[in-house]
Amino acid sequence: WPYVGWGHKVLPGERFTNDITKAQGDSILRADMMKLCRLFSRFGRDSTLLSCLAYQVGPYRLLGSKDLPKSKLIQKLEAGNRDIYREYTAYCRYKGKTVRSIERRRKMEFLLLYEP
């Protein structure tokens, strides 16, 4: 229940139920992605790719927090190195094991969203 639509985490003060329409789910997803695109806007054309990944794994996993360091993906982009295929596709593990379906998804996302 804490998630509705296409993976939106219901925040305090929001009044969503599990019986939202597909159109409402799409609207919520677009709003969430716009927030993440603004968060990653300093990365220019890579902001869409980073937003897509952050929507699935959480922005703190990429940007770091007091408990987590910045990801190697972000470090490379900040250094101006756009050779990030390995770092991006590495986000396909669950409990330390590679999940093939997630690995395929990451590769497809990279192909669709990355502009060299």
PDB file of C-alpha atoms in Angstrom:
ATOM      1  CA  TRP A   1       0.000   0.000   0.000  1.00  0.00           C
ATOM      2  CA  PRO A   2       2.669   2.627   0.483  1.00  0.00           C
ATOM      3  CA  TYR A   3       3.057   2.670  -3.324  1.00  0.00           C
ATOM      4  CA  VAL A   4       0.439   3.575  -5.957  1.00  0.00           C
ATOM      5  CA  GLY A   5       0.366   3.885  -9.731  1.00  0.00           C
ATOM      6  CA  TRP A   6       3.668   3.031 -11.370  1.00  0.00           C
ATOM      7  CA  GLY A   7       5.689   3.019  -8.141  1.00  0.00           C
ATOM      8  CA  HIS A   8       4.920   6.368  -6.497  1.00  0.00           C
ATOM      9  CA  LYS A   9       5.573   6.248  -2.776  1.00  0.00           C
ATOM     10  CA  VAL A  10       2.670   7.879  -0.963  1.00  0.00           C
ATOM     11  CA  LEU A  11       4.040  10.735   1.120  1.00  0.00           C
ATOM     12  CA  PRO A  12       2.531  12.210   4.287  1.00  0.00           C
ATOM     13  CA  GLY A  13      -0.344  14.474   3.371  1.00  0.00           C
ATOM     14  CA  GLU A  14      -1.098  12.754   0.055  1.00  0.00           C
ATOM     15  CA  ARG A  15      -4.481  11.086  -0.251  1.00  0.00           C
ATOM     16  CA  PHE A  16      -4.098   8.364  -2.858  1.00  0.00           C
ATOM     17  CA  THR A  17      -5.790   4.982  -2.777  1.00  0.00           C
ATOM     18  CA  ASN A  18      -5.029   1.752  -4.598  1.00  0.00           C
ATOM     19  CA  ASP A  19      -7.947   2.231  -6.976  1.00  0.00           C
ATOM     20  CA  ILE A  20      -6.521   5.132  -9.007  1.00  0.00           C
ATOM     21  CA  THR A  21      -7.046   5.164 -12.774  1.00  0.00           C
ATOM     22  CA  LYS A  22      -4.325   4.536 -15.333  1.00  0.00           C
ATOM     23  CA  ALA A  23      -4.456   8.217 -16.293  1.00  0.00           C
ATOM     24  CA  GLN A  24      -3.937   9.254 -12.655  1.00  0.00           C
ATOM     25  CA  GLY A  25      -1.009   6.816 -12.393  1.00  0.00           C
ATOM     26  CA  ASP A  26       0.555   8.288 -15.530  1.00  0.00           C
ATOM     27  CA  SER A  27       0.090  11.812 -14.191  1.00  0.00           C
ATOM     28  CA  ILE A  28       1.742  10.909 -10.882  1.00  0.00           C
ATOM     29  CA  LEU A  29       4.632   9.229 -12.713  1.00  0.00           C
ATOM     30  CA  ARG A  30       5.186  12.283 -14.904  1.00  0.00           C
ATOM     31  CA  ALA A  31       5.175  14.590 -11.886  1.00  0.00           C
ATOM     32  CA  ASP A  32       7.692  12.355 -10.070  1.00  0.00           C
ATOM     33  CA  MET A  33       9.947  12.208 -13.128  1.00  0.00           C
ATOM     34  CA  MET A  34       9.834  15.991 -13.526  1.00  0.00           C
ATOM     35  CA  LYS A  35      10.977  16.406  -9.910  1.00  0.00           C
ATOM     36  CA  LEU A  36      13.856  14.019 -10.522  1.00  0.00           C
ATOM     37  CA  CYS A  37      14.787  15.717 -13.800  1.00  0.00           C
ATOM     38  CA  ARG A  38      15.021  19.016 -11.926  1.00  0.00           C
ATOM     39  CA  LEU A  39      17.156  17.319  -9.250  1.00  0.00           C
ATOM     40  CA  PHE A  40      19.581  16.042 -11.899  1.00  0.00           C
ATOM     41  CA  SER A  41      19.352  19.056 -14.232  1.00  0.00           C
ATOM     42  CA  ARG A  42      22.986  19.990 -13.607  1.00  0.00           C
ATOM     43  CA  PHE A  43      23.961  16.883 -15.596  1.00  0.00           C
ATOM     44  CA  GLY A  44      22.394  18.305 -18.753  1.00  0.00           C
ATOM     45  CA  ARG A  45      21.480  15.707 -21.335  1.00  0.00           C
ATOM     46  CA  ASP A  46      22.140  12.884 -18.864  1.00  0.00           C
ATOM     47  CA  SER A  47      19.416  14.107 -16.494  1.00  0.00           C
ATOM     48  CA  THR A  48      16.732  11.908 -18.083  1.00  0.00           C
ATOM     49  CA  LEU A  49      18.850   8.779 -17.767  1.00  0.00           C
ATOM     50  CA  LEU A  50      19.733   9.566 -14.150  1.00  0.00           C
ATOM     51  CA  SER A  51      16.111  10.408 -13.337  1.00  0.00           C
ATOM     52  CA  CYS A  52      14.931   7.085 -14.711  1.00  0.00           C
ATOM     53  CA  LEU A  53      17.460   5.201 -12.601  1.00  0.00           C
ATOM     54  CA  ALA A  54      16.774   7.303  -9.509  1.00  0.00           C
ATOM     55  CA  TYR A  55      13.037   6.637  -9.803  1.00  0.00           C
ATOM     56  CA  GLN A  56      13.789   2.938  -9.484  1.00  0.00           C
ATOM     57  CA  VAL A  57      16.644   2.859  -6.954  1.00  0.00           C
ATOM     58  CA  GLY A  58      16.221   6.172  -5.140  1.00  0.00           C
ATOM     59  CA  PRO A  59      18.117   9.419  -5.703  1.00  0.00           C
ATOM     60  CA  TYR A  60      20.114   9.005  -2.485  1.00  0.00           C
ATOM     61  CA  ARG A  61      21.759   5.872  -3.962  1.00  0.00           C
ATOM     62  CA  LEU A  62      23.164   8.013  -6.733  1.00  0.00           C
ATOM     63  CA  LEU A  63      23.787  11.351  -5.034  1.00  0.00           C
ATOM     64  CA  GLY A  64      24.766   9.927  -1.667  1.00  0.00           C
ATOM     65  CA  SER A  65      23.628  10.822   1.809  1.00  0.00           C
ATOM     66  CA  LYS A  66      25.185  11.018   5.232  1.00  0.00           C
ATOM     67  CA  ASP A  67      25.345   7.209   5.254  1.00  0.00           C
ATOM     68  CA  LEU A  68      26.145   6.568   1.580  1.00  0.00           C
ATOM     69  CA  PRO A  69      28.910   8.030  -0.588  1.00  0.00           C
ATOM     70  CA  LYS A  70      28.232   9.366  -4.084  1.00  0.00           C
ATOM     71  CA  SER A  71      27.907   6.632  -6.659  1.00  0.00           C
ATOM     72  CA  LYS A  72      30.720   5.998  -9.130  1.00  0.00           C
ATOM     73  CA  LEU A  73      28.241   6.894 -11.848  1.00  0.00           C
ATOM     74  CA  ILE A  74      27.775  10.418 -10.469  1.00  0.00           C
ATOM     75  CA  GLN A  75      31.498  10.787  -9.740  1.00  0.00           C
ATOM     76  CA  LYS A  76      32.353   9.978 -13.359  1.00  0.00           C
ATOM     77  CA  LEU A  77      29.774  12.401 -14.739  1.00  0.00           C
ATOM     78  CA  GLU A  78      30.953  15.166 -12.412  1.00  0.00           C
ATOM     79  CA  ALA A  79      34.508  14.579 -13.639  1.00  0.00           C
ATOM     80  CA  GLY A  80      33.311  14.995 -17.230  1.00  0.00           C
ATOM     81  CA  ASN A  81      33.668  11.318 -18.137  1.00  0.00           C
ATOM     82  CA  ARG A  82      30.568  10.122 -19.992  1.00  0.00           C
ATOM     83  CA  ASP A  83      31.751   6.510 -20.404  1.00  0.00           C
ATOM     84  CA  ILE A  84      29.182   5.249 -17.865  1.00  0.00           C
ATOM     85  CA  TYR A  85      27.764   2.062 -19.424  1.00  0.00           C
ATOM     86  CA  ARG A  86      29.281  -0.298 -16.838  1.00  0.00           C
ATOM     87  CA  GLU A  87      28.325   1.904 -13.905  1.00  0.00           C
ATOM     88  CA  TYR A  88      24.754   2.320 -15.140  1.00  0.00           C
ATOM     89  CA  THR A  89      24.143  -1.347 -15.897  1.00  0.00           C
ATOM     90  CA  ALA A  90      25.647  -2.345 -12.538  1.00  0.00           C
ATOM     91  CA  TYR A  91      22.352  -1.311 -10.883  1.00  0.00           C
ATOM     92  CA  CYS A  92      20.822  -4.728 -11.509  1.00  0.00           C
ATOM     93  CA  ARG A  93      21.443  -6.576  -8.262  1.00  0.00           C
ATOM     94  CA  TYR A  94      19.173  -7.727  -5.491  1.00  0.00           C
ATOM     95  CA  LYS A  95      20.742  -9.007  -2.288  1.00  0.00           C
ATOM     96  CA  GLY A  96      24.112  -9.129  -4.033  1.00  0.00           C
ATOM     97  CA  LYS A  97      22.944 -11.273  -6.949  1.00  0.00           C
ATOM     98  CA  THR A  98      22.446 -10.117 -10.518  1.00  0.00           C
ATOM     99  CA  VAL A  99      18.817 -10.202 -11.636  1.00  0.00           C
ATOM    100  CA  ARG A 100      18.779 -10.859 -15.394  1.00  0.00           C
ATOM    101  CA  SER A 101      15.453  -9.113 -16.024  1.00  0.00           C
ATOM    102  CA  ILE A 102      16.706  -5.938 -14.336  1.00  0.00           C
ATOM    103  CA  GLU A 103      19.996  -6.204 -16.208  1.00  0.00           C
ATOM    104  CA  ARG A 104      18.074  -6.358 -19.526  1.00  0.00           C
ATOM    105  CA  ARG A 105      15.976  -3.363 -18.431  1.00  0.00           C
ATOM    106  CA  ARG A 106      19.084  -1.302 -17.605  1.00  0.00           C
ATOM    107  CA  LYS A 107      20.654  -2.104 -20.969  1.00  0.00           C
ATOM    108  CA  MET A 108      17.474  -1.139 -22.819  1.00  0.00           C
ATOM    109  CA  GLU A 109      17.117   2.084 -20.799  1.00  0.00           C
ATOM    110  CA  PHE A 110      20.699   2.971 -21.611  1.00  0.00           C
ATOM    111  CA  LEU A 111      20.172   2.358 -25.312  1.00  0.00           C
ATOM    112  CA  LEU A 112      16.970   4.403 -25.366  1.00  0.00           C
ATOM    113  CA  LEU A 113      17.961   7.320 -23.121  1.00  0.00           C
ATOM    114  CA  TYR A 114      21.716   7.810 -23.539  1.00  0.00           C
ATOM    115  CA  GLU A 115      23.012  10.150 -26.203  1.00  0.00           C
ATOM    116  CA  PRO A 116      26.774   9.848 -26.730  1.00  0.00           C
TER     117      PRO A 116
END
